[in-house]
GROMACS .gro file of C-alpha atoms in nm:
model
  337
    1MET     CA    1  -0.001   0.002   0.001
    2GLN     CA    2   0.116   0.352  -0.074
    3TYR     CA    3   0.019   0.675   0.098
    4GLY     CA    4   0.090   1.026  -0.018
    5VAL     CA    5   0.236   1.121  -0.355
    6SER     CA    6   0.325   0.839  -0.601
    7TYR     CA    7   0.570   0.885  -0.884
    8SER     CA    8   0.289   0.894  -1.137
    9ASP     CA    9   0.118   1.159  -0.923
   10ALA     CA   10   0.442   1.355  -0.907
   11LYS     CA   11   0.485   1.354  -1.283
   12ALA     CA   12   0.118   1.460  -1.329
   13ILE     CA   13   0.173   1.748  -1.086
   14ALA     CA   14   0.494   1.857  -1.265
   15MET     CA   15   0.331   1.846  -1.607
   16ASP     CA   16   0.011   2.018  -1.500
   17VAL     CA   17   0.208   2.312  -1.358
   18PHE     CA   18   0.419   2.326  -1.676
   19ARG     CA   19   0.120   2.318  -1.912
   20GLU     CA   20  -0.058   2.595  -1.727
   21ASN     CA   21   0.243   2.820  -1.769
   22PHE     CA   22   0.338   2.736  -2.129
   23SER     CA   23  -0.004   2.703  -2.286
   24LYS     CA   24   0.021   3.036  -2.463
   25LEU     CA   25   0.306   2.927  -2.692
   26SER     CA   26   0.237   2.857  -3.059
   27GLN     CA   27   0.119   2.506  -3.137
   28ASN     CA   28   0.454   2.383  -3.265
   29ALA     CA   29   0.659   2.551  -2.992
   30TYR     CA   30   0.417   2.417  -2.728
   31ARG     CA   31   0.460   2.065  -2.864
   32VAL     CA   32   0.841   2.087  -2.861
   33ALA     CA   33   0.842   2.244  -2.514
   34THR     CA   34   0.600   1.986  -2.371
   35GLY     CA   35   0.807   1.697  -2.510
   36ARG     CA   36   1.117   1.838  -2.343
   37ALA     CA   37   0.935   1.899  -2.020
   38GLU     CA   38   0.817   1.537  -2.008
   39GLU     CA   39   1.169   1.422  -2.078
   40PHE     CA   40   1.297   1.635  -1.798
   41ALA     CA   41   1.025   1.520  -1.556
   42GLU     CA   42   1.102   1.153  -1.623
   43ASN     CA   43   1.481   1.205  -1.581
   44TYR     CA   44   1.428   1.408  -1.263
   45LEU     CA   45   1.190   1.156  -1.102
   46LYS     CA   46   1.424   0.866  -1.185
   47GLU     CA   47   1.715   1.047  -1.021
   48LEU     CA   48   1.493   1.140  -0.722
   49HIS     CA   49   1.394   0.774  -0.685
   50ASP     CA   50   1.755   0.660  -0.699
   51ARG     CA   51   1.903   0.926  -0.467
   52GLU     CA   52   1.625   1.065  -0.244
   53PRO     CA   53   1.324   0.830  -0.261
   54GLY     CA   54   1.180   0.962   0.064
   55SER     CA   55   1.160   1.310  -0.073
   56ILE     CA   56   0.882   1.244  -0.327
   57ARG     CA   57   0.626   1.375  -0.077
   58ASN     CA   58   0.794   1.717  -0.083
   59ILE     CA   59   0.677   1.776  -0.437
   60GLU     CA   60   0.349   1.909  -0.296
   61ASP     CA   61   0.543   2.197  -0.139
   62PRO     CA   62   0.473   2.526  -0.323
   63GLY     CA   63   0.837   2.636  -0.315
   64ILE     CA   64   0.955   2.306  -0.463
   65GLN     CA   65   0.685   2.311  -0.726
   66SER     CA   66   0.804   2.655  -0.828
   67ASP     CA   67   1.159   2.528  -0.867
   68ILE     CA   68   1.037   2.224  -1.064
   69LEU     CA   69   0.867   2.462  -1.307
   70GLU     CA   70   1.176   2.678  -1.324
   71ALA     CA   71   1.401   2.378  -1.406
   72GLN     CA   72   1.155   2.226  -1.654
   73ALA     CA   73   1.116   2.560  -1.824
   74GLY     CA   74   1.492   2.606  -1.853
   75PHE     CA   75   1.533   2.276  -2.031
   76ALA     CA   76   1.218   2.321  -2.237
   77ARG     CA   77   1.355   2.649  -2.375
   78SER     CA   78   1.697   2.515  -2.473
   79GLY     CA   79   1.684   2.137  -2.502
   80ASP     CA   80   2.053   2.129  -2.394
   81ARG     CA   81   2.135   1.788  -2.244
   82ASP     CA   82   2.416   1.915  -2.024
   83LEU     CA   83   2.186   2.177  -1.882
   84ARG     CA   84   1.922   1.911  -1.821
   85GLU     CA   85   2.168   1.703  -1.614
   86VAL     CA   86   2.288   1.998  -1.411
   87LEU     CA   87   1.932   2.119  -1.345
   88THR     CA   88   1.828   1.767  -1.250
   89ASP     CA   89   2.111   1.734  -0.998
   90LEU     CA   90   2.025   2.073  -0.846
   91LEU     CA   91   1.653   1.999  -0.837
   92VAL     CA   92   1.695   1.659  -0.671
   93ASP     CA   93   1.906   1.822  -0.398
   94ARG     CA   94   1.646   2.100  -0.366
   95THR     CA   95   1.354   1.851  -0.340
   96ALA     CA   96   1.526   1.684  -0.046
   97ARG     CA   97   1.540   2.016   0.139
   98PRO     CA   98   1.188   2.166   0.190
   99GLU     CA   99   1.307   2.380   0.480
  100ARG     CA  100   1.412   2.739   0.416
  101THR     CA  101   1.790   2.715   0.469
  102ILE     CA  102   2.103   2.861   0.307
  103VAL     CA  103   2.140   2.541   0.109
  104SER     CA  104   1.784   2.531  -0.020
  105LEU     CA  105   1.793   2.902  -0.105
  106THR     CA  106   2.124   2.855  -0.284
  107LEU     CA  107   1.986   2.563  -0.483
  108SER     CA  108   1.682   2.765  -0.591
  109ALA     CA  109   1.907   3.054  -0.703
  110ALA     CA  110   2.138   2.811  -0.883
  111ILE     CA  111   1.844   2.659  -1.077
  112GLN     CA  112   1.757   3.007  -1.201
  113THR     CA  113   2.116   3.100  -1.286
  114ALA     CA  114   2.218   2.773  -1.452
  115GLN     CA  115   1.974   2.846  -1.743
  116ARG     CA  116   2.178   3.153  -1.832
  117LEU     CA  117   2.504   2.958  -1.866
  118THR     CA  118   2.665   2.750  -2.139
  119ASP     CA  119   2.870   2.430  -2.102
  120VAL     CA  120   3.181   2.649  -2.113
  121HIS     CA  121   3.061   2.833  -1.803
  122PHE     CA  122   2.973   2.507  -1.626
  123ALA     CA  123   3.328   2.387  -1.698
  124ALA     CA  124   3.483   2.706  -1.557
  125LEU     CA  125   3.286   2.681  -1.231
  126SER     CA  126   3.380   2.317  -1.204
  127SER     CA  127   3.748   2.390  -1.245
  128VAL     CA  128   3.736   2.656  -0.972
  129PHE     CA  129   3.552   2.412  -0.745
  130ALA     CA  130   3.804   2.131  -0.808
  131PHE     CA  131   4.118   2.346  -0.788
  132GLN     CA  132   4.017   2.553  -0.486
  133GLN     CA  133   3.754   2.370  -0.278
  134LEU     CA  134   3.751   1.997  -0.343
  135LYS     CA  135   3.960   1.794  -0.103
  136PHE     CA  136   3.976   1.416  -0.171
  137PRO     CA  137   3.977   1.195   0.139
  138ARG     CA  138   4.227   0.920   0.213
  139MET     CA  139   4.494   1.030  -0.032
  140THR     CA  140   4.832   0.858   0.025
  141HIS     CA  141   5.011   0.925  -0.307
  142HIS     CA  142   5.024   1.240  -0.521
  143GLU     CA  143   4.917   1.049  -0.829
  144GLN     CA  144   4.588   0.965  -0.655
  145VAL     CA  145   4.515   1.336  -0.643
  146TYR     CA  146   4.594   1.370  -1.011
  147GLU     CA  147   4.379   1.069  -1.095
  148ASN     CA  148   4.077   1.219  -0.919
  149LEU     CA  149   4.133   1.558  -1.077
  150VAL     CA  150   4.137   1.391  -1.418
  151ARG     CA  151   3.806   1.218  -1.340
  152CYS     CA  152   3.653   1.551  -1.231
  153LEU     CA  153   3.789   1.779  -1.506
  154VAL     CA  154   3.915   1.604  -1.817
  155PRO     CA  155   3.555   1.567  -1.943
  156PHE     CA  156   3.556   1.948  -1.965
  157THR     CA  157   3.880   1.987  -2.161
  158ARG     CA  158   3.712   2.100  -2.482
  159GLN     CA  159   3.497   2.357  -2.301
  160MET     CA  160   3.792   2.495  -2.102
  161ASN     CA  161   3.993   2.533  -2.427
  162ALA     CA  162   3.705   2.749  -2.557
  163LEU     CA  163   3.690   2.967  -2.245
  164LYS     CA  164   3.750   3.343  -2.300
  165ASP     CA  165   3.800   3.647  -2.084
  166ALA     CA  166   3.444   3.754  -2.161
  167ASP     CA  167   3.312   3.429  -2.013
  168VAL     CA  168   3.493   3.488  -1.689
  169HIS     CA  169   3.357   3.843  -1.666
  170TYR     CA  170   3.009   3.717  -1.748
  171LEU     CA  171   3.029   3.465  -1.458
  172GLU     CA  172   3.136   3.750  -1.233
  173ALA     CA  173   2.844   3.968  -1.350
  174LEU     CA  174   2.593   3.690  -1.278
  175GLY     CA  175   2.729   3.646  -0.926
  176CYS     CA  176   2.878   3.300  -0.982
  177VAL     CA  177   3.234   3.403  -0.902
  178THR     CA  178   3.389   3.687  -0.707
  179LEU     CA  179   3.720   3.858  -0.763
  180GLY     CA  180   3.977   3.785  -0.495
  181GLY     CA  181   4.012   3.497  -0.256
  182GLY     CA  182   4.118   3.245  -0.518
  183ASN     CA  183   4.436   3.038  -0.539
  184ARG     CA  184   4.642   2.877  -0.812
  185LEU     CA  185   4.624   2.500  -0.813
  186LEU     CA  186   4.978   2.469  -0.687
  187GLU     CA  187   4.897   2.674  -0.374
  188PHE     CA  188   4.589   2.464  -0.310
  189LEU     CA  189   4.786   2.140  -0.342
  190TRP     CA  190   5.056   2.267  -0.105
  191GLU     CA  191   4.799   2.377   0.146
  192THR     CA  192   4.560   2.082   0.122
  193TYR     CA  193   4.804   1.790   0.081
  194PRO     CA  194   5.134   1.923   0.221
  195GLY     CA  195   5.275   1.574   0.285
  196LEU     CA  196   5.214   1.467  -0.076
  197PHE     CA  197   5.367   1.783  -0.223
  198ALA     CA  198   5.667   1.835   0.009
  199GLU     CA  199   6.025   1.829  -0.115
  200PRO     CA  200   6.184   1.484  -0.060
  201ILE     CA  201   6.478   1.506   0.181
  202ASP     CA  202   6.820   1.345   0.145
  203VAL     CA  203   6.890   1.256   0.504
  204ASN     CA  204   7.266   1.224   0.433
  205ASP     CA  205   7.301   1.572   0.279
  206PHE     CA  206   7.276   1.817   0.568
  207PRO     CA  207   7.255   2.191   0.496
  208VAL     CA  208   7.533   2.392   0.659
  209ASP     CA  209   7.575   2.750   0.783
  210LEU     CA  210   7.831   3.004   0.662
  211GLU     CA  211   8.093   2.841   0.881
  212GLY     CA  212   8.024   2.493   0.739
  213LYS     CA  213   7.845   2.366   1.052
  214PRO     CA  214   7.539   2.143   1.001
  215LEU     CA  215   7.209   2.324   1.051
  216ALA     CA  216   6.940   2.173   1.271
  217GLY     CA  217   6.631   2.100   1.070
  218PRO     CA  218   6.408   1.834   0.918
  219HIS     CA  219   6.708   1.641   0.780
  220HIS     CA  220   6.808   1.540   1.131
  221ILE     CA  221   6.465   1.423   1.246
  222LEU     CA  222   6.387   1.233   0.926
  223LYS     CA  223   6.720   1.051   0.953
  224LYS     CA  224   6.651   0.973   1.319
  225LEU     CA  225   6.302   0.842   1.250
  226LYS     CA  226   6.347   0.691   0.906
  227ASN     CA  227   6.292   0.339   1.037
  228THR     CA  228   5.967   0.436   1.216
  229SER     CA  229   5.607   0.473   1.082
  230ALA     CA  230   5.643   0.852   1.089
  231VAL     CA  231   5.885   0.857   0.790
  232MET     CA  232   5.872   0.682   0.453
  233ALA     CA  233   6.083   0.656   0.143
  234SER     CA  234   5.985   0.913  -0.119
  235PRO     CA  235   5.783   0.776  -0.409
  236ARG     CA  236   5.935   1.052  -0.625
  237ASP     CA  237   6.300   1.007  -0.542
  238PRO     CA  238   6.426   0.665  -0.421
  239GLY     CA  239   6.686   0.717  -0.155
  240LYS     CA  240   6.522   1.029  -0.018
  241PHE     CA  241   6.259   1.050   0.259
  242GLN     CA  242   5.939   1.226   0.357
  243VAL     CA  243   5.687   1.239   0.638
  244SER     CA  244   5.432   0.955   0.623
  245ALA     CA  245   5.127   1.182   0.642
  246THR     CA  246   4.905   1.371   0.399
  247ASP     CA  247   4.852   1.679   0.619
  248ARG     CA  248   4.900   1.810   0.975
  249ASP     CA  249   4.588   1.639   1.115
  250ASP     CA  250   4.698   1.311   0.962
  251LEU     CA  251   5.045   1.359   1.107
  252HIS     CA  252   4.909   1.440   1.457
  253GLN     CA  253   4.703   1.119   1.466
  254LEU     CA  254   4.993   0.914   1.333
  255LEU     CA  255   5.224   1.038   1.609
  256ILE     CA  256   4.960   0.972   1.873
  257ASP     CA  257   4.921   0.615   1.741
  258HIS     CA  258   5.294   0.547   1.756
  259ASP     CA  259   5.380   0.750   2.071
  260LEU     CA  260   5.600   0.997   1.876
  261LEU     CA  261   5.436   1.325   1.971
  262ASP     CA  262   5.761   1.465   2.106
  263HIS     CA  263   5.878   1.501   1.742
  264GLU     CA  264   5.568   1.676   1.603
  265SER     CA  265   5.718   2.021   1.559
  266GLU     CA  266   6.024   1.896   1.365
  267LEU     CA  267   5.816   1.670   1.145
  268GLU     CA  268   5.575   1.960   1.067
  269SER     CA  269   5.874   2.157   0.948
  270ALA     CA  270   5.940   1.881   0.693
  271LEU     CA  271   5.580   1.913   0.571
  272ARG     CA  272   5.640   2.286   0.507
  273LYS     CA  273   5.923   2.222   0.262
  274LYS     CA  274   5.726   2.270  -0.062
  275LEU     CA  275   5.803   2.081  -0.377
  276SER     CA  276   5.894   2.330  -0.647
  277GLY     CA  277   5.601   2.463  -0.857
  278GLN     CA  278   5.789   2.386  -1.179
  279ARG     CA  279   5.818   2.021  -1.077
  280VAL     CA  280   5.449   1.993  -0.985
  281CYS     CA  281   5.342   2.146  -1.316
  282GLN     CA  282   5.566   1.903  -1.501
  283GLU     CA  283   5.418   1.613  -1.310
  284ILE     CA  284   5.068   1.725  -1.400
  285ALA     CA  285   5.163   1.765  -1.768
  286ASP     CA  286   5.325   1.423  -1.772
  287TYR     CA  287   5.031   1.262  -1.600
  288SER     CA  288   4.762   1.416  -1.829
  289GLU     CA  289   4.798   1.673  -2.102
  290ASP     CA  290   4.424   1.737  -2.077
  291LEU     CA  291   4.442   1.813  -1.705
  292ASP     CA  292   4.739   2.039  -1.768
  293SER     CA  293   4.530   2.220  -2.037
  294VAL     CA  294   4.247   2.275  -1.788
  295ARG     CA  295   4.497   2.408  -1.531
  296TYR     CA  296   4.655   2.637  -1.792
  297TRP     CA  297   4.324   2.800  -1.892
  298ASN     CA  298   4.212   2.830  -1.533
  299GLU     CA  299   4.521   3.034  -1.449
  300THR     CA  300   4.568   3.217  -1.779
  301LEU     CA  301   4.213   3.364  -1.781
  302GLY     CA  302   4.220   3.467  -1.415
  303LEU     CA  303   3.991   3.205  -1.261
  304SER     CA  304   4.266   3.134  -1.011
  305HIS     CA  305   4.217   3.491  -0.885
  306ARG     CA  306   3.843   3.431  -0.838
  307ALA     CA  307   3.645   3.224  -0.597
  308ASN     CA  308   3.309   3.055  -0.644
  309THR     CA  309   3.014   3.217  -0.470
  310ALA     CA  310   2.756   2.989  -0.306
  311VAL     CA  311   2.565   2.976  -0.641
  312GLY     CA  312   2.884   2.906  -0.835
  313THR     CA  313   2.974   2.632  -0.586
  314ALA     CA  314   2.628   2.469  -0.629
  315ILE     CA  315   2.657   2.469  -1.006
  316GLY     CA  316   3.023   2.358  -1.016
  317HIS     CA  317   2.941   2.080  -0.769
  318ALA     CA  318   2.641   1.967  -0.977
  319ASN     CA  319   2.842   1.961  -1.299
  320ILE     CA  320   3.123   1.751  -1.147
  321SER     CA  321   2.865   1.525  -0.981
  322ARG     CA  322   2.710   1.479  -1.325
  323VAL     CA  323   3.031   1.333  -1.479
  324THR     CA  324   3.151   1.136  -1.178
  325LYS     CA  325   2.809   1.001  -1.078
  326GLY     CA  326   2.841   1.178  -0.745
  327GLU     CA  327   3.133   0.963  -0.631
  328LEU     CA  328   3.392   1.229  -0.558
  329VAL     CA  329   3.218   1.549  -0.442
  330GLY     CA  330   2.999   1.446  -0.150
  331THR     CA  331   2.683   1.642  -0.055
  332LEU     CA  332   2.651   2.009  -0.128
  333ASP     CA  333   2.572   2.080   0.242
  334PHE     CA  334   2.938   2.017   0.328
  335TRP     CA  335   3.061   2.286   0.084
  336LEU     CA  336   2.810   2.549   0.196
  337SER     CA  337   2.841   2.491   0.570
   0.00000   0.00000   0.00000
């Protein structure tokens, strides 16, 4: 037995609202628009069933019905499949949040704004999201980071190659990005995964002062602890060593687990020895020319000097979720909290 709104009821509600608002179009335009609206409704309800089945009852909420109409109308006007997928992702998230919160309000605004963007703009917002906001959990090797960035961004290589200055300014005018607060990818990698992008250390090559005396520093502590769990051989340079942690929180827990907290400050200094930007850029280019192309256009056209707004974050998140099937980006609530 089923109580409340069924999926057939939900589709009927969505189509009734759409027809009432689009009935004044010419006969041919109305036929095309209605066909697209039905396609959108079926795709949306399938995704809702797969991801948020308990949210079907929320379709009777007036605010959600308004957003359903907005999303249907956006796809009905354009017929663009990428737009359909982005709007579907945003609308499913919106349907699951009937309460009036910063996340639900952001999703409603993103549904309206997404219709005014092209696939080039979606790609740009996704690159900012991936290069400045998206931290992948449980990374133990720098190539794992590159692999995930490839999954997120290589599908947008063609669009990023077509990006122009005018597109970036357009995104700014629409309130999707804001000038200032952004970072280049290298800075984000150094800050987010310091242990994976630290300079490997030769523990037998001690730096010296002007008088030729060995300087105290990370070389000493890595040599002292190289046979413990706190230090590992460098995957980049055999024979050199690095801290066995991705970031400072990871290091702190590692030292607690192995009763090595007395050495935390010295090991943190090893995490701060950044791998050269030139070497990281070369690694990225060697790993994937397409990923390097996305990075190049992100930085050349000034996206690295801009940060996503809440609306830009929602759209960039939805676009990456579209190509990765939601596997790498988590829920939007985390990024807007």
